[in-house]
Amino acid sequence: MDNIIESALQPGRFFRWNESFSFVSNLRRLDDKILKVIVTGTSETTAWYETFIAACNLKAEEIDDSDGDFGTFAGGLFLRWIQARQAAAADPDETAKTLLEWEERDSYGFCSNLAPAAVTVLDQPGLAAFEPECAALAAAQGAEPASHYQRDHWAQELKYVYSEKRDIRKYLDLTAVTGLTLADCEAVALMHQASRKPAEALQ
């Protein structure tokens, strides 16, 4: 499979913008083949996705991704990786740590919109492991203005977790640190609505 992935990505060849759609379509077909194996729950499938992700990072300099199609595809591989890890009953703590390390090292924006999708894919043990890792990263940022961006970034990841878990109390406690925004009000209202509390959603 490693050889198949390498062959599909064609290292050393640059793809112009008008060639990228066909190139990414071929990658999607390969992804579909791997996806069919996830249900077997083998660690080998997880390794395939790790290879695929690493190969996409190497390919990023060899494609004109003006339409963002390649970046979107590469970002989706992280979700497949989570599914493969969970199917193989892998350690959720290690899954959370690795996922956040990928986010921190992301050089090409593949993980820029990963968190809101990841929390919908993570199972309950996965969310339970992801939450403290995000909290630790948010808390590790200093008080200097320059560190506020990183603090808010990891705090936002926590908000995605709390929204998925419908933990309104923790969500509101976090806004006491980051400040309450219109997006926060909408998120809290949606959590109330999902919990069938329409009156609270309107408050």
JSON list of C-alpha atoms in Angstrom, two decimals:
[
{"chain": "A", "resi": 1, "resn": "MET", "atom": "CA", "xyz": [0.00, 0.00, 0.00]},
{"chain": "A", "resi": 2, "resn": "ASP", "atom": "CA", "xyz": [2.90, 2.37, 0.69]},
{"chain": "A", "resi": 3, "resn": "ASN", "atom": "CA", "xyz": [4.06, 1.88, -2.88]},
{"chain": "A", "resi": 4, "resn": "ILE", "atom": "CA", "xyz": [0.53, 2.47, -4.21]},
{"chain": "A", "resi": 5, "resn": "ILE", "atom": "CA", "xyz": [0.25, 5.72, -2.25]},
{"chain": "A", "resi": 6, "resn": "GLU", "atom": "CA", "xyz": [3.65, 6.87, -3.52]},
{"chain": "A", "resi": 7, "resn": "SER", "atom": "CA", "xyz": [2.69, 6.02, -7.09]},
{"chain": "A", "resi": 8, "resn": "ALA", "atom": "CA", "xyz": [-0.62, 7.92, -6.80]},
{"chain": "A", "resi": 9, "resn": "LEU", "atom": "CA", "xyz": [1.11, 11.07, -5.52]},
{"chain": "A", "resi": 10, "resn": "GLN", "atom": "CA", "xyz": [3.79, 10.93, -8.23]},
{"chain": "A", "resi": 11, "resn": "PRO", "atom": "CA", "xyz": [6.62, 12.59, -6.27]},
{"chain": "A", "resi": 12, "resn": "GLY", "atom": "CA", "xyz": [8.78, 14.91, -8.32]},
{"chain": "A", "resi": 13, "resn": "ARG", "atom": "CA", "xyz": [6.03, 15.85, -10.77]},
{"chain": "A", "resi": 14, "resn": "PHE", "atom": "CA", "xyz": [4.47, 19.31, -10.48]},
{"chain": "A", "resi": 15, "resn": "PHE", "atom": "CA", "xyz": [0.73, 19.57, -11.16]},
{"chain": "A", "resi": 16, "resn": "ARG", "atom": "CA", "xyz": [-0.57, 22.82, -12.61]},
{"chain": "A", "resi": 17, "resn": "TRP", "atom": "CA", "xyz": [-3.94, 24.21, -11.54]},
{"chain": "A", "resi": 18, "resn": "ASN", "atom": "CA", "xyz": [-5.73, 22.75, -14.57]},
{"chain": "A", "resi": 19, "resn": "GLU", "atom": "CA", "xyz": [-4.35, 19.29, -13.74]},
{"chain": "A", "resi": 20, "resn": "SER", "atom": "CA", "xyz": [-5.11, 19.31, -10.03]},
{"chain": "A", "resi": 21, "resn": "PHE", "atom": "CA", "xyz": [-8.76, 18.23, -10.27]},
{"chain": "A", "resi": 22, "resn": "SER", "atom": "CA", "xyz": [-7.93, 14.98, -12.07]},
{"chain": "A", "resi": 23, "resn": "PHE", "atom": "CA", "xyz": [-4.99, 14.37, -9.74]},
{"chain": "A", "resi": 24, "resn": "VAL", "atom": "CA", "xyz": [-7.08, 14.80, -6.58]},
{"chain": "A", "resi": 25, "resn": "SER", "atom": "CA", "xyz": [-9.88, 12.67, -8.05]},
{"chain": "A", "resi": 26, "resn": "ASN", "atom": "CA", "xyz": [-7.42, 9.79, -8.34]},
{"chain": "A", "resi": 27, "resn": "LEU", "atom": "CA", "xyz": [-6.39, 10.31, -4.73]},
{"chain": "A", "resi": 28, "resn": "ARG", "atom": "CA", "xyz": [-10.02, 10.21, -3.64]},
{"chain": "A", "resi": 29, "resn": "ARG", "atom": "CA", "xyz": [-10.48, 6.86, -5.37]},
{"chain": "A", "resi": 30, "resn": "LEU", "atom": "CA", "xyz": [-7.49, 5.50, -3.48]},
{"chain": "A", "resi": 31, "resn": "ASP", "atom": "CA", "xyz": [-8.89, 6.87, -0.23]},
{"chain": "A", "resi": 32, "resn": "ASP", "atom": "CA", "xyz": [-12.19, 5.10, -0.94]},
{"chain": "A", "resi": 33, "resn": "LYS", "atom": "CA", "xyz": [-10.33, 1.79, -1.27]},
{"chain": "A", "resi": 34, "resn": "ILE", "atom": "CA", "xyz": [-8.60, 2.28, 2.08]},
{"chain": "A", "resi": 35, "resn": "LEU", "atom": "CA", "xyz": [-11.85, 3.39, 3.71]},
{"chain": "A", "resi": 36, "resn": "LYS", "atom": "CA", "xyz": [-13.43, 0.04, 2.93]},
{"chain": "A", "resi": 37, "resn": "VAL", "atom": "CA", "xyz": [-10.76, -1.63, 5.05]},
{"chain": "A", "resi": 38, "resn": "ILE", "atom": "CA", "xyz": [-11.26, 0.58, 8.14]},
{"chain": "A", "resi": 39, "resn": "VAL", "atom": "CA", "xyz": [-14.14, -1.56, 9.40]},
{"chain": "A", "resi": 40, "resn": "THR", "atom": "CA", "xyz": [-11.73, -4.46, 9.91]},
{"chain": "A", "resi": 41, "resn": "GLY", "atom": "CA", "xyz": [-10.07, -2.44, 12.65]},
{"chain": "A", "resi": 42, "resn": "THR", "atom": "CA", "xyz": [-6.40, -3.16, 11.93]},
{"chain": "A", "resi": 43, "resn": "SER", "atom": "CA", "xyz": [-3.44, -1.02, 12.97]},
{"chain": "A", "resi": 44, "resn": "GLU", "atom": "CA", "xyz": [-2.14, -1.46, 9.42]},
{"chain": "A", "resi": 45, "resn": "THR", "atom": "CA", "xyz": [-4.94, 0.78, 8.12]},
{"chain": "A", "resi": 46, "resn": "THR", "atom": "CA", "xyz": [-3.90, 3.49, 10.57]},
{"chain": "A", "resi": 47, "resn": "ALA", "atom": "CA", "xyz": [-0.33, 3.26, 9.29]},
{"chain": "A", "resi": 48, "resn": "TRP", "atom": "CA", "xyz": [-1.57, 3.64, 5.70]},
{"chain": "A", "resi": 49, "resn": "TYR", "atom": "CA", "xyz": [-3.27, 6.91, 6.57]},
{"chain": "A", "resi": 50, "resn": "GLU", "atom": "CA", "xyz": [-0.18, 8.16, 8.39]},
{"chain": "A", "resi": 51, "resn": "THR", "atom": "CA", "xyz": [1.80, 7.43, 5.23]},
{"chain": "A", "resi": 52, "resn": "PHE", "atom": "CA", "xyz": [-0.85, 9.16, 3.11]},
{"chain": "A", "resi": 53, "resn": "ILE", "atom": "CA", "xyz": [-0.79, 12.27, 5.32]},
{"chain": "A", "resi": 54, "resn": "ALA", "atom": "CA", "xyz": [3.02, 12.44, 5.29]},
{"chain": "A", "resi": 55, "resn": "ALA", "atom": "CA", "xyz": [3.06, 12.03, 1.51]},
{"chain": "A", "resi": 56, "resn": "CYS", "atom": "CA", "xyz": [0.51, 14.83, 1.05]},
{"chain": "A", "resi": 57, "resn": "ASN", "atom": "CA", "xyz": [2.72, 17.15, 3.11]},
{"chain": "A", "resi": 58, "resn": "LEU", "atom": "CA", "xyz": [5.62, 16.35, 0.82]},
{"chain": "A", "resi": 59, "resn": "LYS", "atom": "CA", "xyz": [3.45, 16.88, -2.26]},
{"chain": "A", "resi": 60, "resn": "ALA", "atom": "CA", "xyz": [2.18, 20.29, -1.15]},
{"chain": "A", "resi": 61, "resn": "GLU", "atom": "CA", "xyz": [5.10, 22.07, -2.85]},
{"chain": "A", "resi": 62, "resn": "GLU", "atom": "CA", "xyz": [4.46, 20.23, -6.11]},
{"chain": "A", "resi": 63, "resn": "ILE", "atom": "CA", "xyz": [0.91, 21.29, -6.87]},
{"chain": "A", "resi": 64, "resn": "ASP", "atom": "CA", "xyz": [-0.85, 24.54, -7.73]},
{"chain": "A", "resi": 65, "resn": "ASP", "atom": "CA", "xyz": [-3.76, 24.20, -5.32]},
{"chain": "A", "resi": 66, "resn": "SER", "atom": "CA", "xyz": [-5.44, 27.48, -6.24]},
{"chain": "A", "resi": 67, "resn": "ASP", "atom": "CA", "xyz": [-8.90, 25.96, -5.84]},
{"chain": "A", "resi": 68, "resn": "GLY", "atom": "CA", "xyz": [-8.02, 24.38, -2.48]},
{"chain": "A", "resi": 69, "resn": "ASP", "atom": "CA", "xyz": [-9.17, 20.93, -3.56]},
{"chain": "A", "resi": 70, "resn": "PHE", "atom": "CA", "xyz": [-5.93, 19.20, -2.59]},
{"chain": "A", "resi": 71, "resn": "GLY", "atom": "CA", "xyz": [-5.86, 20.92, 0.81]},
{"chain": "A", "resi": 72, "resn": "THR", "atom": "CA", "xyz": [-9.45, 19.88, 1.48]},
{"chain": "A", "resi": 73, "resn": "PHE", "atom": "CA", "xyz": [-8.66, 16.29, 0.54]},
{"chain": "A", "resi": 74, "resn": "ALA", "atom": "CA", "xyz": [-5.54, 16.20, 2.72]},
{"chain": "A", "resi": 75, "resn": "GLY", "atom": "CA", "xyz": [-7.49, 17.64, 5.65]},
{"chain": "A", "resi": 76, "resn": "GLY", "atom": "CA", "xyz": [-10.05, 14.86, 5.31]},
{"chain": "A", "resi": 77, "resn": "LEU", "atom": "CA", "xyz": [-7.33, 12.23, 5.72]},
{"chain": "A", "resi": 78, "resn": "PHE", "atom": "CA", "xyz": [-6.96, 13.22, 9.37]},
{"chain": "A", "resi": 79, "resn": "LEU", "atom": "CA", "xyz": [-10.61, 12.31, 9.95]},
{"chain": "A", "resi": 80, "resn": "ARG", "atom": "CA", "xyz": [-10.07, 8.95, 8.23]},
{"chain": "A", "resi": 81, "resn": "TRP", "atom": "CA", "xyz": [-7.05, 8.43, 10.48]},
{"chain": "A", "resi": 82, "resn": "ILE", "atom": "CA", "xyz": [-9.19, 9.04, 13.57]},
{"chain": "A", "resi": 83, "resn": "GLN", "atom": "CA", "xyz": [-11.77, 6.53, 12.31]},
{"chain": "A", "resi": 84, "resn": "ALA", "atom": "CA", "xyz": [-9.05, 3.97, 11.64]},
{"chain": "A", "resi": 85, "resn": "ARG", "atom": "CA", "xyz": [-7.54, 4.46, 15.10]},
{"chain": "A", "resi": 86, "resn": "GLN", "atom": "CA", "xyz": [-10.91, 4.03, 16.77]},
{"chain": "A", "resi": 87, "resn": "ALA", "atom": "CA", "xyz": [-11.76, 0.96, 14.70]},
{"chain": "A", "resi": 88, "resn": "ALA", "atom": "CA", "xyz": [-8.47, -0.58, 15.83]},
{"chain": "A", "resi": 89, "resn": "ALA", "atom": "CA", "xyz": [-9.24, 0.27, 19.48]},
{"chain": "A", "resi": 90, "resn": "ALA", "atom": "CA", "xyz": [-6.08, 2.38, 19.67]},
{"chain": "A", "resi": 91, "resn": "ASP", "atom": "CA", "xyz": [-5.23, 4.46, 22.75]},
{"chain": "A", "resi": 92, "resn": "PRO", "atom": "CA", "xyz": [-7.48, 7.58, 22.65]},
{"chain": "A", "resi": 93, "resn": "ASP", "atom": "CA", "xyz": [-4.94, 9.62, 24.63]},
{"chain": "A", "resi": 94, "resn": "GLU", "atom": "CA", "xyz": [-2.31, 8.95, 22.00]},
{"chain": "A", "resi": 95, "resn": "THR", "atom": "CA", "xyz": [-4.82, 9.77, 19.27]},
{"chain": "A", "resi": 96, "resn": "ALA", "atom": "CA", "xyz": [-5.56, 13.16, 20.86]},
{"chain": "A", "resi": 97, "resn": "LYS", "atom": "CA", "xyz": [-1.90, 14.01, 21.42]},
{"chain": "A", "resi": 98, "resn": "THR", "atom": "CA", "xyz": [-0.88, 13.07, 17.88]},
{"chain": "A", "resi": 99, "resn": "LEU", "atom": "CA", "xyz": [-3.78, 15.00, 16.36]},
{"chain": "A", "resi": 100, "resn": "LEU", "atom": "CA", "xyz": [-2.87, 18.17, 18.24]},
{"chain": "A", "resi": 101, "resn": "GLU", "atom": "CA", "xyz": [0.81, 17.76, 17.39]},
{"chain": "A", "resi": 102, "resn": "TRP", "atom": "CA", "xyz": [-0.16, 17.62, 13.72]},
{"chain": "A", "resi": 103, "resn": "GLU", "atom": "CA", "xyz": [-2.14, 20.83, 14.18]},
{"chain": "A", "resi": 104, "resn": "GLU", "atom": "CA", "xyz": [0.83, 22.58, 15.78]},
{"chain": "A", "resi": 105, "resn": "ARG", "atom": "CA", "xyz": [3.18, 21.47, 12.98]},
{"chain": "A", "resi": 106, "resn": "ASP", "atom": "CA", "xyz": [0.75, 22.17, 10.14]},
{"chain": "A", "resi": 107, "resn": "SER", "atom": "CA", "xyz": [2.70, 24.08, 7.49]},
{"chain": "A", "resi": 108, "resn": "TYR", "atom": "CA", "xyz": [0.17, 24.01, 4.66]},
{"chain": "A", "resi": 109, "resn": "GLY", "atom": "CA", "xyz": [-3.18, 24.69, 6.33]},
{"chain": "A", "resi": 110, "resn": "PHE", "atom": "CA", "xyz": [-4.38, 21.09, 6.05]},
{"chain": "A", "resi": 111, "resn": "CYS", "atom": "CA", "xyz": [-5.54, 21.23, 9.69]},
{"chain": "A", "resi": 112, "resn": "SER", "atom": "CA", "xyz": [-6.98, 24.75, 9.60]},
{"chain": "A", "resi": 113, "resn": "ASN", "atom": "CA", "xyz": [-10.59, 23.54, 9.77]},
{"chain": "A", "resi": 114, "resn": "LEU", "atom": "CA", "xyz": [-9.92, 20.18, 11.36]},
{"chain": "A", "resi": 115, "resn": "ALA", "atom": "CA", "xyz": [-11.21, 20.63, 14.92]},
{"chain": "A", "resi": 116, "resn": "PRO", "atom": "CA", "xyz": [-14.93, 21.24, 14.25]},
{"chain": "A", "resi": 117, "resn": "ALA", "atom": "CA", "xyz": [-15.04, 18.13, 12.06]},
{"chain": "A", "resi": 118, "resn": "ALA", "atom": "CA", "xyz": [-12.80, 16.05, 14.33]},
{"chain": "A", "resi": 119, "resn": "VAL", "atom": "CA", "xyz": [-15.09, 16.42, 17.36]},
{"chain": "A", "resi": 120, "resn": "THR", "atom": "CA", "xyz": [-17.95, 14.94, 15.36]},
{"chain": "A", "resi": 121, "resn": "VAL", "atom": "CA", "xyz": [-15.82, 11.91, 14.42]},
{"chain": "A", "resi": 122, "resn": "LEU", "atom": "CA", "xyz": [-14.21, 11.28, 17.81]},
{"chain": "A", "resi": 123, "resn": "ASP", "atom": "CA", "xyz": [-16.10, 8.79, 19.96]},
{"chain": "A", "resi": 124, "resn": "GLN", "atom": "CA", "xyz": [-16.76, 9.42, 23.66]},
{"chain": "A", "resi": 125, "resn": "PRO", "atom": "CA", "xyz": [-13.34, 8.16, 24.86]},
{"chain": "A", "resi": 126, "resn": "GLY", "atom": "CA", "xyz": [-11.75, 10.21, 22.10]},
{"chain": "A", "resi": 127, "resn": "LEU", "atom": "CA", "xyz": [-13.54, 13.39, 23.15]},
{"chain": "A", "resi": 128, "resn": "ALA", "atom": "CA", "xyz": [-12.68, 12.70, 26.78]},
{"chain": "A", "resi": 129, "resn": "ALA", "atom": "CA", "xyz": [-8.99, 12.50, 25.81]},
{"chain": "A", "resi": 130, "resn": "PHE", "atom": "CA", "xyz": [-9.09, 15.49, 23.44]},
{"chain": "A", "resi": 131, "resn": "GLU", "atom": "CA", "xyz": [-10.61, 17.88, 25.98]},
{"chain": "A", "resi": 132, "resn": "PRO", "atom": "CA", "xyz": [-7.78, 17.99, 28.58]},
{"chain": "A", "resi": 133, "resn": "GLU", "atom": "CA", "xyz": [-5.13, 18.16, 25.86]},
{"chain": "A", "resi": 134, "resn": "CYS", "atom": "CA", "xyz": [-6.76, 21.29, 24.40]},
{"chain": "A", "resi": 135, "resn": "ALA", "atom": "CA", "xyz": [-7.25, 22.75, 27.89]},
{"chain": "A", "resi": 136, "resn": "ALA", "atom": "CA", "xyz": [-3.57, 22.23, 28.69]},
{"chain": "A", "resi": 137, "resn": "LEU", "atom": "CA", "xyz": [-2.48, 23.97, 25.48]},
{"chain": "A", "resi": 138, "resn": "ALA", "atom": "CA", "xyz": [-4.80, 26.91, 26.15]},
{"chain": "A", "resi": 139, "resn": "ALA", "atom": "CA", "xyz": [-3.59, 27.22, 29.75]},
{"chain": "A", "resi": 140, "resn": "ALA", "atom": "CA", "xyz": [0.06, 27.01, 28.70]},
{"chain": "A", "resi": 141, "resn": "GLN", "atom": "CA", "xyz": [-0.11, 30.32, 26.84]},
{"chain": "A", "resi": 142, "resn": "GLY", "atom": "CA", "xyz": [1.27, 33.34, 28.68]},
{"chain": "A", "resi": 143, "resn": "ALA", "atom": "CA", "xyz": [-0.45, 36.56, 29.61]},
{"chain": "A", "resi": 144, "resn": "GLU", "atom": "CA", "xyz": [1.36, 38.63, 27.00]},
{"chain": "A", "resi": 145, "resn": "PRO", "atom": "CA", "xyz": [-0.78, 40.05, 24.16]},
{"chain": "A", "resi": 146, "resn": "ALA", "atom": "CA", "xyz": [1.31, 38.14, 21.62]},
{"chain": "A", "resi": 147, "resn": "SER", "atom": "CA", "xyz": [0.18, 34.85, 23.14]},
{"chain": "A", "resi": 148, "resn": "HIS", "atom": "CA", "xyz": [-3.53, 35.67, 23.09]},
{"chain": "A", "resi": 149, "resn": "TYR", "atom": "CA", "xyz": [-3.97, 34.36, 19.56]},
{"chain": "A", "resi": 150, "resn": "GLN", "atom": "CA", "xyz": [-2.70, 30.91, 20.50]},
{"chain": "A", "resi": 151, "resn": "ARG", "atom": "CA", "xyz": [-4.71, 30.91, 23.71]},
{"chain": "A", "resi": 152, "resn": "ASP", "atom": "CA", "xyz": [-7.88, 31.79, 21.82]},
{"chain": "A", "resi": 153, "resn": "HIS", "atom": "CA", "xyz": [-7.10, 29.20, 19.16]},
{"chain": "A", "resi": 154, "resn": "TRP", "atom": "CA", "xyz": [-6.89, 26.33, 21.64]},
{"chain": "A", "resi": 155, "resn": "ALA", "atom": "CA", "xyz": [-9.82, 27.73, 23.61]},
{"chain": "A", "resi": 156, "resn": "GLN", "atom": "CA", "xyz": [-11.88, 27.59, 20.43]},
{"chain": "A", "resi": 157, "resn": "GLU", "atom": "CA", "xyz": [-10.97, 23.94, 20.06]},
{"chain": "A", "resi": 158, "resn": "LEU", "atom": "CA", "xyz": [-12.31, 23.42, 23.57]},
{"chain": "A", "resi": 159, "resn": "LYS", "atom": "CA", "xyz": [-15.52, 25.17, 22.59]},
{"chain": "A", "resi": 160, "resn": "TYR", "atom": "CA", "xyz": [-15.99, 22.71, 19.74]},
{"chain": "A", "resi": 161, "resn": "VAL", "atom": "CA", "xyz": [-15.64, 19.87, 22.25]},
{"chain": "A", "resi": 162, "resn": "TYR", "atom": "CA", "xyz": [-18.12, 21.43, 24.66]},
{"chain": "A", "resi": 163, "resn": "SER", "atom": "CA", "xyz": [-20.59, 22.08, 21.85]},
{"chain": "A", "resi": 164, "resn": "GLU", "atom": "CA", "xyz": [-20.38, 18.46, 20.72]},
{"chain": "A", "resi": 165, "resn": "LYS", "atom": "CA", "xyz": [-20.86, 17.27, 24.31]},
{"chain": "A", "resi": 166, "resn": "ARG", "atom": "CA", "xyz": [-23.57, 19.91, 24.91]},
{"chain": "A", "resi": 167, "resn": "ASP", "atom": "CA", "xyz": [-21.72, 20.98, 28.03]},
{"chain": "A", "resi": 168, "resn": "ILE", "atom": "CA", "xyz": [-23.15, 24.48, 28.39]},
{"chain": "A", "resi": 169, "resn": "ARG", "atom": "CA", "xyz": [-21.71, 25.14, 31.82]},
{"chain": "A", "resi": 170, "resn": "LYS", "atom": "CA", "xyz": [-18.11, 24.51, 30.75]},
{"chain": "A", "resi": 171, "resn": "TYR", "atom": "CA", "xyz": [-18.67, 26.48, 27.55]},
{"chain": "A", "resi": 172, "resn": "LEU", "atom": "CA", "xyz": [-19.89, 29.53, 29.45]},
{"chain": "A", "resi": 173, "resn": "ASP", "atom": "CA", "xyz": [-17.10, 29.21, 32.03]},
{"chain": "A", "resi": 174, "resn": "LEU", "atom": "CA", "xyz": [-14.61, 29.36, 29.17]},
{"chain": "A", "resi": 175, "resn": "THR", "atom": "CA", "xyz": [-16.19, 32.50, 27.71]},
{"chain": "A", "resi": 176, "resn": "ALA", "atom": "CA", "xyz": [-15.50, 34.21, 31.04]},
{"chain": "A", "resi": 177, "resn": "VAL", "atom": "CA", "xyz": [-11.82, 33.94, 30.07]},
{"chain": "A", "resi": 178, "resn": "THR", "atom": "CA", "xyz": [-12.00, 34.52, 26.31]},
{"chain": "A", "resi": 179, "resn": "GLY", "atom": "CA", "xyz": [-14.92, 36.95, 26.26]},
{"chain": "A", "resi": 180, "resn": "LEU", "atom": "CA", "xyz": [-18.44, 36.28, 25.02]},
{"chain": "A", "resi": 181, "resn": "THR", "atom": "CA", "xyz": [-19.02, 36.68, 21.27]},
{"chain": "A", "resi": 182, "resn": "LEU", "atom": "CA", "xyz": [-22.06, 36.49, 19.01]},
{"chain": "A", "resi": 183, "resn": "ALA", "atom": "CA", "xyz": [-20.79, 33.11, 17.79]},
{"chain": "A", "resi": 184, "resn": "ASP", "atom": "CA", "xyz": [-20.74, 31.91, 21.41]},
{"chain": "A", "resi": 185, "resn": "CYS", "atom": "CA", "xyz": [-24.33, 33.04, 21.93]},
{"chain": "A", "resi": 186, "resn": "GLU", "atom": "CA", "xyz": [-25.38, 31.13, 18.83]},
{"chain": "A", "resi": 187, "resn": "ALA", "atom": "CA", "xyz": [-23.48, 28.02, 19.94]},
{"chain": "A", "resi": 188, "resn": "VAL", "atom": "CA", "xyz": [-25.10, 28.07, 23.39]},
{"chain": "A", "resi": 189, "resn": "ALA", "atom": "CA", "xyz": [-28.54, 28.60, 21.87]},
{"chain": "A", "resi": 190, "resn": "LEU", "atom": "CA", "xyz": [-28.01, 25.62, 19.56]},
{"chain": "A", "resi": 191, "resn": "MET", "atom": "CA", "xyz": [-26.98, 23.45, 22.50]},
{"chain": "A", "resi": 192, "resn": "HIS", "atom": "CA", "xyz": [-30.14, 24.42, 24.37]},
{"chain": "A", "resi": 193, "resn": "GLN", "atom": "CA", "xyz": [-32.20, 23.73, 21.26]},
{"chain": "A", "resi": 194, "resn": "ALA", "atom": "CA", "xyz": [-30.54, 20.33, 20.78]},
{"chain": "A", "resi": 195, "resn": "SER", "atom": "CA", "xyz": [-31.37, 19.55, 24.41]},
{"chain": "A", "resi": 196, "resn": "ARG", "atom": "CA", "xyz": [-35.01, 20.46, 23.68]},
{"chain": "A", "resi": 197, "resn": "LYS", "atom": "CA", "xyz": [-34.95, 23.58, 25.83]},
{"chain": "A", "resi": 198, "resn": "PRO", "atom": "CA", "xyz": [-36.26, 26.23, 23.42]},
{"chain": "A", "resi": 199, "resn": "ALA", "atom": "CA", "xyz": [-37.04, 28.73, 26.18]},
{"chain": "A", "resi": 200, "resn": "GLU", "atom": "CA", "xyz": [-33.41, 28.76, 27.37]},
{"chain": "A", "resi": 201, "resn": "ALA", "atom": "CA", "xyz": [-32.23, 29.03, 23.76]},
{"chain": "A", "resi": 202, "resn": "LEU", "atom": "CA", "xyz": [-34.03, 32.36, 23.43]},
{"chain": "A", "resi": 203, "resn": "GLN", "atom": "CA", "xyz": [-32.52, 33.87, 26.56]}
]
